Amino acid sequence: MEKEISQAVIRRMPRYYRYLGELLDAGVERISSNELSSCMHVTASQIRQDLNNFGGFGQQGYGYNVQYLYDEIGKILGLNETHNVIVIGIGNLGQAIANYVKFEKLGFKIVGLFDVNPALKGKEVRDIPIRMLEELPEFVKTTRVDIAALTLPKQNAEATAAQLSSLGVHAIWNFAHVDLDDVEDMVVENVHLSDSLMQLSYNIANHKK
Amino acid sequence: MEKEISQAVIRRMPRYYRYLGELLDAGVERISSNELSSCMHVTASQIRQDLNNFGGFGQQGYGYNVQYLYDEIGKILGLNETHNVIVIGIGNLGQAIANYVKFEKLGFKIVGLFDVNPALKGKEVRDIPIRMLEELPEFVKTTRVDIAALTLPKQNAEATAAQLSSLGVHAIWNFAHVDLDDVEDMVVENVHLSDSLMQLSYNIANHKK
């Protein structure tokens, strides 16, 4: 991938992947861009434009081969590789993530759980023991960690992110209520649940009118 | 709000609100668009453009009054009104949402919890009893419900959304792994955690290169 592709395009790719997966489950082998467009509520030209960023995958008059397109988008999204994930902060949200089997099907494997609360030490979620955060430096020496999910309070997020970077973990899936854009050599995906709730609130207020 | 404002702009407003809240907490009374720009990693012209959609709030040579801008953005986002929220599906994610006190500070009040698992009946999360989903029609007769958070399996999401609409609940905060764009007279905000994880995966793959 030589050219820079906008994050708006990237944001739509998982959705294509999801719909194509459902089509595959339903036994659909090929689909026209018009049909794909109508089930996804995206214009056919948007779909063509998006996919053309990666070379395009359709054939004039044939449409898309669902399996092929699904596999190619999977590769674009890096899903042909397994990602080892640790979760830091094993409250309800951390547990929800540790328990979400769907992620494993996509190649995201939970390999470690960490917290600072001694009461959690040695407890398990899906047979994975909860370790104390101070054990993290030892842990990464023997286990490859590709992604750290941060489900911890905002005030601890930045220090933990800096520590992760120094330990060679360079991707964070961040649920803490703070943007982590300043951490050096770190790929960050922020999931701000309050932000999404506020966007919903806006749309409720403006739907009524 | 007469004109349609793009969802891309709306998506940035909660982030402005969050940063302004932090500035307020830090005792900052006014800020130039350049300063706001540098702490938010957004260009000053982007900030001005975004705010101009709502009439603009800055004064030439003075910058922004932080409290005023915070309050105005809060109003734009509908945060001057309280929203009553129910959570349907009290697994780990549903519990995480029910426990997240931050939401309450923004005026989102959890008023009911529902599940279909009889084993959960009568258990409580933060003093709110878990009710059976079949009690929902009775519940909405006596309690105003503005938003339903759906933290339930994908296969139940569409039927539940349709039921909510028929019961007069017209906003869904959807965590189920399916888009709910087809439900009539319903404002939907989808939070697809897998999609966000896939976007992170893409950015990891393309960061290396």
Coordinates of C-alpha atoms in Angstrom, one line a residue:
Chain A
M1 CA 0.0 0.0 0.0
E2 CA 2.0 3.0 -1.2
K3 CA -0.4 5.8 -1.2
E4 CA -2.1 7.2 1.9
I5 CA -5.7 6.2 2.1
S6 CA -8.1 8.4 4.1
Q7 CA -9.3 7.1 7.4
A8 CA -12.9 7.7 6.2
V9 CA -12.4 5.0 3.6
I10 CA -10.7 2.7 6.1
R11 CA -13.6 3.2 8.5
R12 CA -16.0 1.8 5.9
M13 CA -13.9 -1.3 5.1
P14 CA -14.8 -3.3 8.2
R15 CA -18.4 -2.7 7.3
Y16 CA -17.9 -4.1 3.8
Y17 CA -16.2 -7.0 5.4
R18 CA -19.1 -7.6 7.8
Y19 CA -21.7 -7.5 5.1
L20 CA -19.7 -9.8 2.7
G21 CA -19.3 -12.3 5.6
E22 CA -23.1 -12.3 6.0
L23 CA -23.5 -12.8 2.3
L24 CA -21.1 -15.7 2.4
D25 CA -23.0 -17.3 5.4
A26 CA -26.1 -16.9 3.3
G27 CA -24.5 -18.8 0.4
V28 CA -24.3 -15.8 -2.0
E29 CA -21.4 -16.3 -4.5
R30 CA -21.5 -13.1 -6.4
I31 CA -23.2 -9.8 -6.1
S32 CA -23.5 -6.7 -8.3
S33 CA -22.4 -3.4 -6.9
N34 CA -26.1 -2.3 -7.1
E35 CA -27.2 -5.1 -4.9
L36 CA -24.4 -4.6 -2.5
S37 CA -25.2 -0.9 -2.5
S38 CA -28.9 -1.5 -1.7
C39 CA -28.2 -3.9 1.2
M40 CA -25.5 -1.7 2.7
H41 CA -27.3 1.7 2.2
V42 CA -24.2 3.1 0.5
T43 CA -24.3 4.3 -3.1
A44 CA -22.8 1.9 -5.8
S45 CA -20.5 4.7 -6.8
Q46 CA -19.2 5.1 -3.2
I47 CA -18.5 1.3 -3.1
R48 CA -16.6 1.4 -6.4
Q49 CA -14.7 4.5 -5.3
D50 CA -13.7 2.9 -2.0
L51 CA -12.6 -0.3 -3.5
N52 CA -10.7 1.4 -6.3
N53 CA -8.4 2.8 -3.6
F54 CA -7.1 -0.8 -3.4
G55 CA -7.2 -1.6 -7.1
G56 CA -10.9 -2.4 -7.5
F57 CA -12.1 -6.0 -7.4
G58 CA -15.2 -6.0 -9.7
Q59 CA -15.6 -7.2 -13.2
Q60 CA -17.8 -5.3 -15.7
G61 CA -21.1 -7.1 -16.1
Y62 CA -20.2 -9.8 -13.5
G63 CA -20.1 -7.8 -10.3
Y64 CA -18.1 -9.0 -7.3
N65 CA -17.1 -12.5 -6.4
V66 CA -18.1 -12.5 -2.7
Q67 CA -15.5 -14.9 -1.4
Y68 CA -12.7 -13.2 -3.3
L69 CA -13.7 -9.7 -2.2
Y70 CA -14.2 -10.9 1.4
D71 CA -10.7 -12.4 1.4
E72 CA -9.1 -9.4 -0.3
I73 CA -10.7 -6.9 2.2
G74 CA -9.6 -9.2 5.0
K75 CA -6.0 -8.9 3.7
I76 CA -6.3 -5.1 3.4
L77 CA -7.4 -5.0 7.0
G78 CA -4.5 -7.1 8.1
L79 CA -6.8 -10.0 9.2
N80 CA -4.7 -12.6 7.4
E81 CA -2.3 -12.2 10.4
T82 CA -3.1 -13.1 14.0
H83 CA -2.9 -10.3 16.5
N84 CA -2.0 -11.0 20.2
V85 CA -4.0 -8.8 22.5
I86 CA -3.6 -7.9 26.1
V87 CA -6.3 -6.2 28.1
I88 CA -5.3 -3.7 30.8
G89 CA -8.0 -2.9 33.3
I90 CA -10.3 -5.8 34.1
G91 CA -13.4 -4.1 35.2
N92 CA -16.7 -4.8 33.5
L93 CA -15.6 -3.4 30.2
G94 CA -12.3 -5.3 30.3
Q95 CA -14.1 -8.5 31.1
A96 CA -16.6 -7.8 28.3
I97 CA -13.7 -7.5 25.8
A98 CA -11.9 -10.6 27.2
N99 CA -15.1 -12.6 26.8
Y100 CA -16.0 -11.5 23.3
V101 CA -15.4 -14.6 21.2
K102 CA -16.2 -12.8 18.0
F103 CA -12.8 -11.1 18.2
E104 CA -11.0 -14.4 18.2
K105 CA -12.7 -15.4 15.0
L106 CA -11.2 -12.3 13.4
G107 CA -7.7 -13.4 14.6
F108 CA -7.5 -11.2 17.7
K109 CA -6.3 -13.5 20.4
I110 CA -6.4 -12.4 24.1
V111 CA -3.1 -13.6 25.5
G112 CA -3.0 -11.7 28.8
L113 CA -5.1 -9.7 31.3
F114 CA -3.7 -7.1 33.7
D115 CA -5.0 -5.0 36.5
V116 CA -3.6 -3.2 39.5
N117 CA -6.2 -4.4 42.0
P118 CA -4.6 -7.2 44.1
A119 CA -8.0 -8.7 44.8
L120 CA -8.2 -9.7 41.1
K121 CA -4.8 -11.4 41.1
G122 CA -5.0 -15.0 39.9
K123 CA -8.7 -14.8 39.0
E124 CA -9.5 -16.0 35.5
V125 CA -11.5 -14.9 32.5
R126 CA -11.9 -17.7 29.9
D127 CA -9.0 -19.6 31.5
I128 CA -6.7 -16.6 31.2
P129 CA -5.3 -15.5 34.6
I130 CA -5.4 -11.9 35.7
R131 CA -1.9 -10.7 36.3
M132 CA -0.7 -7.6 38.2
L133 CA 0.4 -4.7 35.9
E134 CA 3.9 -4.9 37.4
E135 CA 4.3 -8.3 35.8
L136 CA 3.9 -6.7 32.3
P137 CA 7.7 -6.2 31.6
E138 CA 8.4 -9.9 32.3
F139 CA 5.3 -10.9 30.3
V140 CA 6.3 -9.2 27.1
K141 CA 9.7 -10.8 27.2
T142 CA 8.2 -14.2 26.5
T143 CA 4.9 -13.4 24.8
R144 CA 4.5 -11.3 21.6
V145 CA 2.0 -8.6 22.2
D146 CA 0.6 -6.7 19.2
I147 CA -2.2 -4.7 20.7
A148 CA -3.0 -3.5 24.2
A149 CA -6.7 -2.7 25.0
L150 CA -6.8 0.0 27.6
T151 CA -9.9 -0.3 29.7
L152 CA -8.7 1.7 32.7
P153 CA -9.3 5.1 34.2
K154 CA -8.3 8.1 32.2
Q155 CA -5.7 9.3 34.8
N156 CA -3.6 6.1 34.3
A157 CA -4.0 5.8 30.6
E158 CA -1.1 8.1 29.5
A159 CA 1.5 6.6 31.8
T160 CA 0.5 3.1 30.8
A161 CA 0.6 4.0 27.1
A162 CA 4.2 5.4 27.6
Q163 CA 5.2 2.2 29.4
L164 CA 3.8 0.0 26.6
S165 CA 5.7 2.0 24.0
S166 CA 8.9 1.5 26.0
L167 CA 8.2 -2.2 26.2
G168 CA 7.8 -2.5 22.5
V169 CA 4.0 -2.6 22.3
H170 CA 3.1 -0.2 19.6
A171 CA -0.7 -0.4 19.2
I172 CA -3.4 0.6 21.6
W173 CA -7.1 0.1 21.5
N174 CA -8.1 2.9 23.8
F175 CA -11.3 3.0 25.8
A176 CA -10.0 5.5 28.4
H177 CA -11.7 8.9 28.2
V178 CA -8.7 10.7 26.9
D179 CA -7.1 10.8 23.4
L180 CA -3.7 9.1 23.3
D181 CA -2.4 10.8 20.2
D182 CA 0.8 12.1 21.7
V183 CA 2.5 8.8 22.6
E184 CA 5.5 8.2 20.4
D185 CA 5.6 5.4 17.9
M186 CA 2.1 4.2 18.8
V187 CA -0.9 3.4 16.6
V188 CA -4.0 4.3 18.6
E189 CA -7.6 3.6 17.9
N190 CA -9.8 5.5 20.4
V191 CA -13.3 4.2 21.3
H192 CA -14.9 7.0 23.2
L193 CA -18.3 5.7 24.4
S194 CA -19.4 9.0 25.8
D195 CA -18.6 10.8 22.5
S196 CA -20.9 8.3 20.7
L197 CA -23.6 8.8 23.3
M198 CA -23.4 12.6 22.8
Q199 CA -23.6 12.2 19.0
L200 CA -26.8 10.1 19.6
S201 CA -28.1 12.9 21.8
Y202 CA -27.5 15.5 19.1
N203 CA -29.3 13.3 16.5
I204 CA -32.3 12.8 18.9
A205 CA -32.6 16.6 19.4
N206 CA -32.5 17.2 15.7
H207 CA -34.7 14.3 14.7
K208 CA -37.6 15.8 16.6
K209 CA -37.6 19.1 14.8
Chain B
M1 CA -31.1 24.0 13.8
E2 CA -32.5 24.5 10.3
K3 CA -29.8 23.4 8.0
E4 CA -28.5 19.8 7.9
I5 CA -25.0 19.6 9.5
S6 CA -22.8 16.7 8.4
Q7 CA -22.2 13.8 10.8
A8 CA -18.5 14.4 10.4
V9 CA -18.9 17.8 12.1
I10 CA -21.2 16.3 14.7
R11 CA -18.7 13.6 15.4
R12 CA -16.1 16.2 16.4
M13 CA -18.4 18.2 18.7
P14 CA -18.2 15.8 21.7
R15 CA -14.4 16.0 21.4
Y16 CA -14.5 19.8 21.6
Y17 CA -16.9 19.4 24.6
R18 CA -14.5 17.0 26.3
Y19 CA -11.4 19.2 25.8
L20 CA -13.3 22.3 26.9
G21 CA -14.4 20.5 30.0
E22 CA -10.8 19.7 30.8
L23 CA -9.8 23.3 30.3
L24 CA -12.6 24.3 32.7
D25 CA -11.4 21.8 35.3
A26 CA -7.9 23.3 34.9
G27 CA -9.3 26.8 35.5
V28 CA -8.8 28.1 32.0
E29 CA -11.2 31.0 31.3
R30 CA -10.4 31.8 27.7
I31 CA -8.5 30.3 24.9
S32 CA -7.4 31.4 21.4
S33 CA -8.4 29.2 18.5
N34 CA -4.6 28.5 18.0
E35 CA -4.2 27.3 21.5
L36 CA -7.3 25.1 21.3
S37 CA -6.0 23.9 18.0
S38 CA -2.7 22.9 19.4
C39 CA -4.1 21.0 22.4
M40 CA -6.6 19.2 20.2
H41 CA -4.4 18.4 17.2
V42 CA -7.0 20.0 14.9
T43 CA -6.2 23.0 12.7
A44 CA -7.5 26.3 13.9
S45 CA -9.4 26.8 10.6
Q46 CA -11.1 23.4 11.1
I47 CA -12.3 24.5 14.6
R48 CA -13.5 27.9 13.2
Q49 CA -15.3 26.1 10.3
D50 CA -16.9 23.5 12.6
L51 CA -18.2 26.1 15.1
N52 CA -19.4 28.4 12.3
N53 CA -21.9 25.8 11.5
F54 CA -23.6 26.8 14.7
G55 CA -23.1 30.5 14.4
G56 CA -19.5 30.7 15.7
F57 CA -18.7 31.6 19.2
G58 CA -15.3 33.4 19.1
Q59 CA -14.5 37.1 19.2
Q60 CA -11.7 38.5 17.0
G61 CA -8.7 39.1 19.2
Y62 CA -10.2 37.6 22.3
G63 CA -10.6 34.0 21.4
Y64 CA -13.2 31.8 23.0
N65 CA -14.7 32.1 26.4
V66 CA -14.3 28.5 27.7
Q67 CA -17.4 28.3 29.9
Y68 CA -19.6 29.9 27.3
L69 CA -18.3 27.7 24.5
Y70 CA -18.6 24.6 26.7
D71 CA -22.2 25.5 27.6
E72 CA -23.2 26.3 24.0
I73 CA -21.7 23.0 22.7
G74 CA -23.5 21.2 25.4
K75 CA -26.8 22.7 24.2
I76 CA -26.0 21.8 20.6
L77 CA -25.5 18.3 21.7
G78 CA -28.8 18.2 23.6
L79 CA -27.0 17.8 27.0
N80 CA -29.1 20.5 28.6
E81 CA -31.8 17.9 28.7
T82 CA -31.8 14.7 30.8
H83 CA -32.0 11.4 28.8
N84 CA -33.5 8.3 30.4
V85 CA -31.7 5.2 29.3
I86 CA -32.5 1.5 29.5
V87 CA -30.0 -1.2 28.8
I88 CA -31.2 -4.4 27.1
G89 CA -28.8 -7.3 27.6
I90 CA -27.1 -7.4 30.9
G91 CA -23.9 -9.3 30.1
N92 CA -20.5 -7.9 30.8
L93 CA -20.9 -5.0 28.3
G94 CA -24.4 -4.2 29.6
Q95 CA -23.1 -4.1 33.1
A96 CA -20.2 -2.0 32.1
I97 CA -22.6 0.6 30.6
A98 CA -24.9 0.4 33.6
N99 CA -21.9 1.0 35.9
Y100 CA -20.3 3.9 34.0
V101 CA -21.0 6.9 36.2
K102 CA -19.5 9.3 33.7
F103 CA -22.7 9.0 31.6
E104 CA -24.8 10.2 34.5
K105 CA -22.7 13.4 34.7
L106 CA -23.6 14.1 31.1
G107 CA -27.3 13.7 31.9
F108 CA -27.8 10.1 30.7
K109 CA -29.7 8.4 33.6
I110 CA -30.0 4.6 33.6
V111 CA -33.6 3.9 34.6
G112 CA -34.0 0.3 33.7
L113 CA -32.1 -2.9 32.9
F114 CA -33.6 -5.8 31.0
D115 CA -32.5 -9.3 30.0
V116 CA -34.2 -12.6 28.9
N117 CA -32.2 -14.8 31.3
P118 CA -34.4 -15.8 34.3
A119 CA -31.2 -16.3 36.4
L120 CA -30.7 -12.5 36.3
K121 CA -34.2 -11.6 37.4
G122 CA -34.2 -9.3 40.4
K123 CA -30.4 -9.0 40.6
E124 CA -29.3 -5.4 40.8
V125 CA -26.6 -3.2 39.2
R126 CA -26.1 0.0 41.1
D127 CA -29.4 -0.5 42.9
I128 CA -31.3 -0.9 39.6
P129 CA -33.1 -4.3 39.4
I130 CA -32.7 -6.4 36.3
R131 CA -36.2 -7.0 34.8
M132 CA -37.3 -9.6 32.3
L133 CA -37.7 -8.2 28.7
E134 CA -41.3 -9.2 28.7
E135 CA -41.9 -6.5 31.4
L136 CA -40.8 -3.8 29.0
P137 CA -44.3 -2.9 27.7
E138 CA -45.5 -2.3 31.2
F139 CA -42.3 -0.4 32.2
V140 CA -42.6 2.2 29.4
K141 CA -46.1 3.0 30.4
T142 CA -44.9 4.5 33.7
T143 CA -41.3 5.5 32.9
R144 CA -40.2 7.8 30.1
V145 CA -37.5 6.1 28.1
D146 CA -35.4 8.2 25.7
I147 CA -32.7 5.8 24.7
A148 CA -32.3 2.0 24.7
A149 CA -28.8 0.7 24.8
L150 CA -28.8 -2.7 23.0
T151 CA -26.0 -4.9 24.3
L152 CA -27.5 -8.2 23.2
P153 CA -26.7 -10.8 20.5
K154 CA -27.1 -9.8 16.9
Q155 CA -29.9 -12.3 16.2
N156 CA -32.2 -10.6 18.7
A157 CA -31.3 -7.0 17.9
E158 CA -33.7 -6.3 15.0
A159 CA -36.8 -7.7 16.6
T160 CA -36.0 -5.8 19.8
A161 CA -35.5 -2.6 17.9
A162 CA -38.9 -3.1 16.1
Q163 CA -40.5 -3.7 19.5
L164 CA -39.0 -0.6 21.0
S165 CA -40.2 1.5 18.1
S166 CA -43.8 0.1 18.6
L167 CA -43.5 1.0 22.3
G168 CA -42.6 4.6 21.5
V169 CA -38.8 4.4 22.2
H170 CA -37.2 6.1 19.2
A171 CA -33.4 6.1 19.9
I172 CA -31.1 3.2 20.1
W173 CA -27.4 3.0 21.1
N174 CA -26.6 -0.2 19.4
F175 CA -23.7 -2.5 20.3
A176 CA -25.0 -5.5 18.6
H177 CA -23.0 -6.6 15.6
V178 CA -25.5 -5.5 13.0
D179 CA -26.5 -2.1 11.6
L180 CA -30.0 -1.1 12.6
D181 CA -30.6 1.4 9.9
D182 CA -33.9 0.0 8.6
V183 CA -36.0 0.4 11.7
E184 CA -38.8 2.9 11.1
D185 CA -38.7 6.2 13.0
M186 CA -35.6 5.3 15.0
V187 CA -32.4 7.3 15.6
V188 CA -29.6 4.8 15.8
E189 CA -26.0 5.2 16.9
N190 CA -24.0 2.1 16.1
V191 CA -20.9 1.2 18.2
H192 CA -19.3 -1.7 16.4
L193 CA -16.3 -2.7 18.5
S194 CA -15.1 -5.3 15.9
D195 CA -15.1 -2.6 13.2
S196 CA -12.9 -0.4 15.3
L197 CA -10.5 -3.3 16.0
M198 CA -10.3 -4.0 12.3
Q199 CA -9.5 -0.3 11.7
L200 CA -6.7 -0.6 14.2
S201 CA -5.4 -3.7 12.5
Y202 CA -5.3 -1.9 9.2
N203 CA -3.4 1.0 10.7
I204 CA -0.9 -1.4 12.4
A205 CA -0.2 -3.1 9.0
N206 CA 0.3 0.2 7.3
H207 CA 2.3 1.8 10.1
K208 CA 5.0 -0.8 9.7
K209 CA 5.6 0.0 6.1

